[in-house]
XYZ file of C-alpha atoms in Angstrom:
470
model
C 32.059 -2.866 4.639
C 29.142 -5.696 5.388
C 29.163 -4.495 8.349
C 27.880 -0.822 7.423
C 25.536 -1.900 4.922
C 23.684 -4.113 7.727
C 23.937 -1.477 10.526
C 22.146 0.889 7.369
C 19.690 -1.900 6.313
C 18.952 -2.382 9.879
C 18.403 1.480 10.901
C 16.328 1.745 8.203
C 14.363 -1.435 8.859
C 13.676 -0.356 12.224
C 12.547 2.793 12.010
C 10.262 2.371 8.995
C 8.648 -0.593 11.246
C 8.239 1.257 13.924
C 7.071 4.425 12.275
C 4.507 2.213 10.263
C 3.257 0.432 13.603
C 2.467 3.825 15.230
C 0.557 5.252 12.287
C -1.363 1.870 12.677
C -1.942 1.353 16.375
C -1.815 5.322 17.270
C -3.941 7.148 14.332
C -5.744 4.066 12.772
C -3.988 4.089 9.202
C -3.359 0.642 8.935
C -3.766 0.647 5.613
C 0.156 1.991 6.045
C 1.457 -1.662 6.197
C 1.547 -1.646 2.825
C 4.319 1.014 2.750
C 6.377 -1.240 4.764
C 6.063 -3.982 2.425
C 6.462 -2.420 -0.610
C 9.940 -0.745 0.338
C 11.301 -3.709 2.450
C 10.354 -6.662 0.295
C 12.727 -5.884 -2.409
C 15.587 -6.060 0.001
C 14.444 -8.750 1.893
C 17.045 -11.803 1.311
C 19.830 -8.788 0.765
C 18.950 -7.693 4.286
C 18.846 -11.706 5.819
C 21.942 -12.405 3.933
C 23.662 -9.405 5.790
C 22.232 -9.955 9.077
C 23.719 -13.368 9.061
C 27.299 -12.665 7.348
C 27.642 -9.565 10.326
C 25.991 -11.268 12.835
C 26.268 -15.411 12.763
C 23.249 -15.022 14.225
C 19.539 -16.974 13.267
C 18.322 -14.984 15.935
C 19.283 -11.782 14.030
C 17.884 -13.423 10.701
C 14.442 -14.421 12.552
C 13.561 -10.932 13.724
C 14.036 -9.393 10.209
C 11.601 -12.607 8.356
C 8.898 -12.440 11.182
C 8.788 -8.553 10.296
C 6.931 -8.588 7.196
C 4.197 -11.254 8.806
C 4.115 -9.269 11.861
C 3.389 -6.092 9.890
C 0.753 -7.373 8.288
C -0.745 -8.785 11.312
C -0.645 -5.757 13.243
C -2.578 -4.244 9.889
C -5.036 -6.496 10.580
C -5.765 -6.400 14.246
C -5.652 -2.322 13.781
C -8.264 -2.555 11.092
C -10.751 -5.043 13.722
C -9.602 -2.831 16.608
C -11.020 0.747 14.455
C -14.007 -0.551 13.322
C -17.062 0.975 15.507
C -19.703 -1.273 14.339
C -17.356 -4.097 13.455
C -20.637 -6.519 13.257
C -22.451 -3.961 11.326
C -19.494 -3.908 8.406
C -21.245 -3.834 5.008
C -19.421 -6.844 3.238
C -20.343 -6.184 -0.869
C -18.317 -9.415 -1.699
C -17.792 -9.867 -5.286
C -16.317 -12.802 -7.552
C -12.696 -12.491 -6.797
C -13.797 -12.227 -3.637
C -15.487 -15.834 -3.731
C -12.919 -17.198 -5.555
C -10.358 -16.276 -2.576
C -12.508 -17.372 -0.178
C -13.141 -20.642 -1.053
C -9.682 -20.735 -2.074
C -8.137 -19.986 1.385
C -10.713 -22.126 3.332
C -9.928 -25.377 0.843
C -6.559 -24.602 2.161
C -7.817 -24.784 6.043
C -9.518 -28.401 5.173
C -6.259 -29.590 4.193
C -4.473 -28.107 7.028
C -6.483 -29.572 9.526
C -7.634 -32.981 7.685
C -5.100 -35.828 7.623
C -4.126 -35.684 4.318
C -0.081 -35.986 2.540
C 2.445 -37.061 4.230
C 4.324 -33.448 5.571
C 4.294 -32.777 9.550
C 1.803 -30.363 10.569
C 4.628 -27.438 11.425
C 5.260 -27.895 7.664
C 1.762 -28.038 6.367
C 1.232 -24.782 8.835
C 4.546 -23.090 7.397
C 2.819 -23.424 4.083
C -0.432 -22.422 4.763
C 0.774 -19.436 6.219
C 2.641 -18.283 2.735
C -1.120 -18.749 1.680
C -2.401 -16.884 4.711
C -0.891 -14.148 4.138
C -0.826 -13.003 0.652
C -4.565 -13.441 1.575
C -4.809 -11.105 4.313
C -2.933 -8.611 2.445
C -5.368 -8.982 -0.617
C -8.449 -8.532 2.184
C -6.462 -5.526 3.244
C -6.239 -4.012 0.495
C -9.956 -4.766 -0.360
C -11.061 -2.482 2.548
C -8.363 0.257 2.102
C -9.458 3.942 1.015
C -6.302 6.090 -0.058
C -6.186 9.430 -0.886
C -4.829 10.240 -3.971
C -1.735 11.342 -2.160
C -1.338 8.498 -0.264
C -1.443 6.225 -3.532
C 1.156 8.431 -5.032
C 3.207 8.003 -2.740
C 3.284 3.687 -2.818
C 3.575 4.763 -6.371
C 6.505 6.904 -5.726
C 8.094 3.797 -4.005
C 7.724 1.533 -6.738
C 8.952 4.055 -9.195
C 12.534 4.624 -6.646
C 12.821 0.382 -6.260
C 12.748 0.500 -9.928
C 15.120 3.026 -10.796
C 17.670 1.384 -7.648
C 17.533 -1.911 -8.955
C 18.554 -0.939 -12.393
C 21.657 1.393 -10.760
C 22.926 -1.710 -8.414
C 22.804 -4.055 -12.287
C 24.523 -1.080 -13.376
C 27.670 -1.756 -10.556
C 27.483 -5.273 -10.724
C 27.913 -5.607 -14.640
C 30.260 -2.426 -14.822
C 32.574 -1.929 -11.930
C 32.028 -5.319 -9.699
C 31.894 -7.492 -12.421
C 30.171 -9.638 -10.242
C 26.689 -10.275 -8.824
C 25.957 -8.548 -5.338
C 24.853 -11.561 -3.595
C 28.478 -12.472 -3.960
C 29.057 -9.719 -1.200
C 26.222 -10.132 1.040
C 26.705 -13.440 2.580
C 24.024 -14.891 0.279
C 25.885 -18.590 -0.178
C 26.523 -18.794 3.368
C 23.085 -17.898 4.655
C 21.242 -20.666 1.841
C 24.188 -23.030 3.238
C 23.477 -22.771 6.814
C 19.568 -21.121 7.402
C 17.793 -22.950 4.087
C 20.166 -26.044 3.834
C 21.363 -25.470 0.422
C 24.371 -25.536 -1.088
C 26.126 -22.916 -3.652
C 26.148 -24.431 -6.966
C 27.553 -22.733 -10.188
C 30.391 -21.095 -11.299
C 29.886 -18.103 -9.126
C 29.513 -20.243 -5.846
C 25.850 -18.913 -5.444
C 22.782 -21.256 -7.209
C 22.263 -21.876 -11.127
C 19.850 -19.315 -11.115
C 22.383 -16.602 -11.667
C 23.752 -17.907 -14.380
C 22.499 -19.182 -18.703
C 23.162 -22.542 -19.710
C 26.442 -20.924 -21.384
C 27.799 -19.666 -18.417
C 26.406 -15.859 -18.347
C 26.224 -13.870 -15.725
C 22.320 -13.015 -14.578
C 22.351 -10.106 -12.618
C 19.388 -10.331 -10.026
C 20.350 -6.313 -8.275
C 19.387 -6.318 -4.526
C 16.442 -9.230 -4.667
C 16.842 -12.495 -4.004
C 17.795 -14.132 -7.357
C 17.286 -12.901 -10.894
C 13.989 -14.769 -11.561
C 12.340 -12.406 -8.561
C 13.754 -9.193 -10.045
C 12.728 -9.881 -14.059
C 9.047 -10.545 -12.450
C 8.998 -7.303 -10.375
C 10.082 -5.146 -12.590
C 7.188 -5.688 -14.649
C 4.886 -3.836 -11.789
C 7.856 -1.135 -12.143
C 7.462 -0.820 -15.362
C 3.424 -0.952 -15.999
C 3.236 1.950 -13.166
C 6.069 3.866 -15.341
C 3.702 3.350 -18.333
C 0.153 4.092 -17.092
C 1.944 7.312 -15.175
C 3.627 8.196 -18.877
C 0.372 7.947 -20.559
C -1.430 10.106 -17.764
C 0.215 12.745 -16.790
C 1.471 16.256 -18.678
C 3.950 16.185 -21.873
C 6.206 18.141 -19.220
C 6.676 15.607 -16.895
C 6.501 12.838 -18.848
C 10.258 12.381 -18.574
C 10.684 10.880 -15.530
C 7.607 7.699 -16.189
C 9.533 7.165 -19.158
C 13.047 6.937 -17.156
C 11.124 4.539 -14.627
C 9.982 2.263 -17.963
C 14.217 2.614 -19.453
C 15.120 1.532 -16.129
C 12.492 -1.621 -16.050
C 13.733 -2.657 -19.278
C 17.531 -2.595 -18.673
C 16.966 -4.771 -15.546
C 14.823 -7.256 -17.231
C 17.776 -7.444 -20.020
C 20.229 -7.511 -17.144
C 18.461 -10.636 -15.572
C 18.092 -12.840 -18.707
C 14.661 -14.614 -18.227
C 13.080 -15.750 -21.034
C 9.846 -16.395 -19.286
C 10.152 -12.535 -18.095
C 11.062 -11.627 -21.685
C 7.737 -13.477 -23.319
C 5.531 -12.023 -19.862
C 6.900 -8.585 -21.110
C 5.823 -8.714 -24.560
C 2.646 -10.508 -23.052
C 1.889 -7.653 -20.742
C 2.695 -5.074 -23.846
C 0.283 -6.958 -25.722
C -2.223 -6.871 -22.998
C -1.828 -3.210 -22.699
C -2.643 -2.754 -26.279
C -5.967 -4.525 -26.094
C -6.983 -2.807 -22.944
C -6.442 0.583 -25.135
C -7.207 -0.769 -28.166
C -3.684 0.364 -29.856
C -4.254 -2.179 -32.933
C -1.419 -0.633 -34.323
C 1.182 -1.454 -31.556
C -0.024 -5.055 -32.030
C 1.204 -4.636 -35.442
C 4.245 -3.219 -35.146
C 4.588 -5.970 -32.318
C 4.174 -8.845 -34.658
C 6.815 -6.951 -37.347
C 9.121 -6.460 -34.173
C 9.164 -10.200 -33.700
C 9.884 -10.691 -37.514
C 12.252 -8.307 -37.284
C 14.112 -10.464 -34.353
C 13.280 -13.515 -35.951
C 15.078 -12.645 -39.080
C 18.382 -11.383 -36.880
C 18.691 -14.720 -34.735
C 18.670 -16.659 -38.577
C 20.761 -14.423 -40.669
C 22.823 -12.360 -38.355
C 23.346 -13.330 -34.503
C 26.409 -15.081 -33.325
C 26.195 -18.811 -32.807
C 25.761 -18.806 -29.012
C 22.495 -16.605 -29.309
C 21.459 -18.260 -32.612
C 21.409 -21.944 -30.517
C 20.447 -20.253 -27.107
C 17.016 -19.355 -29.097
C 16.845 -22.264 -30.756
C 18.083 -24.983 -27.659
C 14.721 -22.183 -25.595
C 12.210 -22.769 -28.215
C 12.622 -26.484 -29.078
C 12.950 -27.288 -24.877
C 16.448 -28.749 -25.757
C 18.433 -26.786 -23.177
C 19.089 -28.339 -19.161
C 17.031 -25.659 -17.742
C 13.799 -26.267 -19.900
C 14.188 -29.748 -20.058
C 14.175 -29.714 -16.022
C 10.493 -27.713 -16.420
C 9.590 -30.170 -18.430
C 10.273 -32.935 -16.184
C 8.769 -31.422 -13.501
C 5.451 -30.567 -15.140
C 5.509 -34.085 -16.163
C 5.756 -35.225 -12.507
C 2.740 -33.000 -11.180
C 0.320 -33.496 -13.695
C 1.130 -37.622 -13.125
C 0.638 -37.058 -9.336
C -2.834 -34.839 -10.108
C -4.090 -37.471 -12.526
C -3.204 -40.053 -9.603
C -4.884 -38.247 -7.233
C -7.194 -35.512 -8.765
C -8.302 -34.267 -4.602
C -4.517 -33.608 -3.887
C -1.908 -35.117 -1.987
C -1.766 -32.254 0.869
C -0.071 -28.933 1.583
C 4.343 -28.707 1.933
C 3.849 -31.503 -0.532
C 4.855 -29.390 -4.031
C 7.074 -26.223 -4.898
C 9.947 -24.687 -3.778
C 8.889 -23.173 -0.275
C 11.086 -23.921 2.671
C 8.846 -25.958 4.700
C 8.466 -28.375 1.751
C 11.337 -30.956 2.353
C 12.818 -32.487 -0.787
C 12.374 -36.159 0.000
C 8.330 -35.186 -0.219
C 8.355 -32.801 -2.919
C 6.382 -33.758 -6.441
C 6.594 -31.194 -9.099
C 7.567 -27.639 -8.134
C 8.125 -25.333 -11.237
C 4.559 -23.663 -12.282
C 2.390 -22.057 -9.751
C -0.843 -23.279 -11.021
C 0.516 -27.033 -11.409
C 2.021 -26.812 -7.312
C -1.222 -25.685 -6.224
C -3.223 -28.435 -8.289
C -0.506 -30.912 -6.530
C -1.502 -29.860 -3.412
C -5.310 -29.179 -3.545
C -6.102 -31.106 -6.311
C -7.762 -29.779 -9.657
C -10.014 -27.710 -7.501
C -7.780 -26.078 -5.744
C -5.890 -25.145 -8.489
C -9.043 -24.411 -10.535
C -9.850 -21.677 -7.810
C -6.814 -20.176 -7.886
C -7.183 -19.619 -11.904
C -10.420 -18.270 -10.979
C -9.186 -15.669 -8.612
C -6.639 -14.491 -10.191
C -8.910 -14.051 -13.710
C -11.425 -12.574 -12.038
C -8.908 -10.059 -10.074
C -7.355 -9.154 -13.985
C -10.927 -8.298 -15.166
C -12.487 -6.593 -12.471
C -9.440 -4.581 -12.392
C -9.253 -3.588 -16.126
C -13.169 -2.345 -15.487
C -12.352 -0.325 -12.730
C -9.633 1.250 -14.213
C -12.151 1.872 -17.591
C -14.658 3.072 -15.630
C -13.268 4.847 -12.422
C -13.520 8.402 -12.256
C -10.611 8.230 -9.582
C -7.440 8.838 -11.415
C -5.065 7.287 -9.136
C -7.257 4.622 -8.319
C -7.713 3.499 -12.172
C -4.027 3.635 -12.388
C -3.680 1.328 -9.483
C -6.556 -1.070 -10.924
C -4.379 -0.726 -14.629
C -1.276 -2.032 -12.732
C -3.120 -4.590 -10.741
C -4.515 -6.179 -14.268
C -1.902 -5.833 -16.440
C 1.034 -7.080 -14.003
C -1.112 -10.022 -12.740
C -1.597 -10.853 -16.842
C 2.075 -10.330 -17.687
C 2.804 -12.966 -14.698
C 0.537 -15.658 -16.146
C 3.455 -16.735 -18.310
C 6.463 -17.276 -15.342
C 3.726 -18.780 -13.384
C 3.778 -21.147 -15.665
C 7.846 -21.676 -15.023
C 8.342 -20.842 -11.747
C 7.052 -20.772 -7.972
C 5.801 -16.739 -8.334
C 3.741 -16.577 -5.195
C 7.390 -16.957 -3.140
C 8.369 -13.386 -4.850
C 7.029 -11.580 -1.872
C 7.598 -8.301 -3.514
C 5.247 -8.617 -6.605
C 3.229 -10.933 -5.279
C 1.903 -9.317 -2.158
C 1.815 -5.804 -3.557
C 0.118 -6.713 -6.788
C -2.266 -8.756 -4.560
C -2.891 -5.712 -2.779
C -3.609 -3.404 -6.027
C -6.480 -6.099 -6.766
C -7.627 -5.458 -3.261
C -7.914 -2.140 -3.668
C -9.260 -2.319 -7.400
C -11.828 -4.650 -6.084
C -12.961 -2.469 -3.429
C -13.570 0.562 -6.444
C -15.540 -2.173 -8.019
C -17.856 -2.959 -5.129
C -18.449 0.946 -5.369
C -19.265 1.175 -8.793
C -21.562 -1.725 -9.198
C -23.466 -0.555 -6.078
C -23.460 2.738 -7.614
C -24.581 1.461 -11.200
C -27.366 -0.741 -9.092
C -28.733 1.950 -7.279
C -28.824 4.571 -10.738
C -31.025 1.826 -11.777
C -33.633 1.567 -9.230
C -33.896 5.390 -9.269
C -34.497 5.452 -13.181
C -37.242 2.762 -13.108
């Protein structure tokens, strides 16, 4: 049966590369890589795990991880390679701009500059999981869709959302197991990434509560990557509810059901409070005073259950969350502790592959590892991580004014995504290493790209109504 699903995953891998490359190289839409990413991504471990368990081969594995580089890559080159007066190109650059920037070229000092205590293939494998999200952001800044070409990437997010909530579906009700326990996902962390299954389910403590529960993670890589995505499932499913006509509004509101049961399915608090963070967001941005309200009663509401009325393994798994008493918060703890010690100790950072839970960052070296902005303050010091704040702050605000004051329909629901996932993240970022969740990461990066560009338009378009009115 492994065998089929890989031969599947691995026709379909293929020819969606290949038919993404031609568009690129042969007709100039290289904006198209993002297609690629955003319907491979999700499958990404599933689809290493397989290659492996069919194929005992690293080989195998390599050609499927270099894919999603390559792709992007080949974006690139194809966007340099179509551009008549490349010299000539108007750069508007903006503050999200700046912010990634300087951002990405701290990252080159400390690359190149003898500093920590990681080889340079390490500090090189890390810069390129900064590279890259980068390049797909820049991408994205310079890419002008039709409105049927972003409903169509919308399309694809709405189908990974609604799939992902079908495969929790078979785990909980006829495997009774997680997937990952068929795909050959122990014995590809055991023998490509050098770690070994933990749990009671043979896989990693990630799939499972502090009490033993099951946490389903569908057909990503673990359960902490599929909570975070499908907050960009369920944002799109939302904006595309409020949007469109009474008639269809059926199937945006299936998309946001479907976001919601996986979240449940996958049991992360800090996806839970990001949620409610995000929905809170949301009713600023629209100014829906009253959802705040019936927010805050909601919470009252839940408050009063765990107290009066839940059984006593919820009523002390709330309690054991909020007072940090539980193994898994307690570890966060421990390991903010250790990387704001090692960034008072050495504000200008200790050097890249030196924090977080990337593969090239070796354990003997690593300090800290459990909240995005905290790794990248490690690393790059208080600046670093101070530019990274900045960029993505900038990116949440720019986007909620283009999708205010666009006259583009799709392209203000893009921006809306863009903002309100990269707000509802904040909160895992502070409990987790987001930027490795490929999937959310690089295609929300890529909605702020895009948002940005509409930006750049309307400011020069605001400037120039100006001039002509004085």
């Amino acid at each position: 049966m492994a065998i089929i699903f890989f031969l599947l995953i691995a026709a379909a891998v293929g020819a969606g590369f290949l038919w993404v490359v031609q568009k690129m190289v042969f007709q100039g839409k290289w904006s198209y890589f993002i297609y690629f990413l955003a319907a491979f991504l999700p499958f990404y471990i599933t689809s290493l795990s397989l290659a492996y368990l069919t194929t005992r081969s690293t080989v195998v594995v390599s050609l499927f991880q270099v894919s999603k580089e390559f792709i992007v890559l080949i974006a690139g080159l194809s966007f340099l390679a179509y551009q008549k007066r490349l010299f000539n190109y108007p750069f508007r650059l903006q503050s999200t701009d700046w912010f990634m920037f300087s951002f990405l070229g701290l990252a080159v000092l400390f690359l190149f500059l003898p500093i920590g205590q990681a080889s340079f293939v390490n500090k090189a494998l890390y810069f390129k999981s900064m590279l890259i999200p980068s390049l797909v952001y820049f991408l994205g800044r310079n890419t002008n869709f039709s409105g049927f070409e972003l409903r169509k990437l919308f399309q694809l997010i709405f189908v990974v959302a609604i799939a992902a909530f079908l495969v929790n579906l078979v785990e909980r009700f006829l495997l009774g197991a997680h997937l990952q326990q068929f795909t050959g996902y122990a014995l590809f962390n055991q023998v490509v990434n050098n770690i070994e299954p933990e749990g009671n389910y043979g896989l990693t403590w990630t799939f499972e509560t502090t009490n033993a529960m099951k946490r389903l993670g569908s057909f990503f890589s673990d359960p902490l990557e599929l909570a975070s995505s499908v907050l960009m499932g369920f944002s799109a499913g939302l904006i595309w509810f409020l949007t469109t006509e009474r008639e269809q509004q059926w199937k945006y509101l299936l998309v946001m059901l479907c976001s919601t049961g996986s979240l449940v399915f996958a049991s992360s608090r800090a996806s839970f409070a990001a949620f409610f963070l995000m929905i809170f967001f949301i009713a600023l941005v629209f100014r829906l005073y009253k959802l705040i309200g019936i927010g805050l009663l909601s919470l009252v509401a839940f408050a009063g259950f765990i107290l009066f009325f839940a059984s006593d393994d919820l009523y002390f798994y709330v309690i054991d969350t909020l007072t940090l008493a539980d193994t898994s918060s307690v570890g966060h703890v421990v390991e903010w502790a250790l990387a704001l010690e090692s960034m008072l100790s050495n504000p200008m950072g200790i050097g890249l592959a030196m924090s977080g839970n990337f593969g090239s960052v070796s354990d003997e070296l690593r300090v800290g590892g459990e909240n995005q902005f905290l790794i990248y303050g490690v690393q790059l010091g208080w600046v670093g991580m101070l530019l990274y704040i900045g960029t993505l702050f900038s990116g949440i605000r720019n986007a909620i004014f283009v999708f205010k004051n666009s006259e583009n329909l799709n392209i203000a629901r893009m921006a809306f995504v863009a903002g309100t996932v990269k707000a509802g993240l904040l909160l895992p970022l502070f409990t987790a290493n987001v930027e490795i969740y490929t999937y959310v990461s690089w295609v929300s990066w890529w909605m702020v790209g895009i948002s940005i560009n509409e930006y750049s338009r309307l400011r020069l378009h605001s400037h120039q109504t100006e001039l002509q009115n004085k």
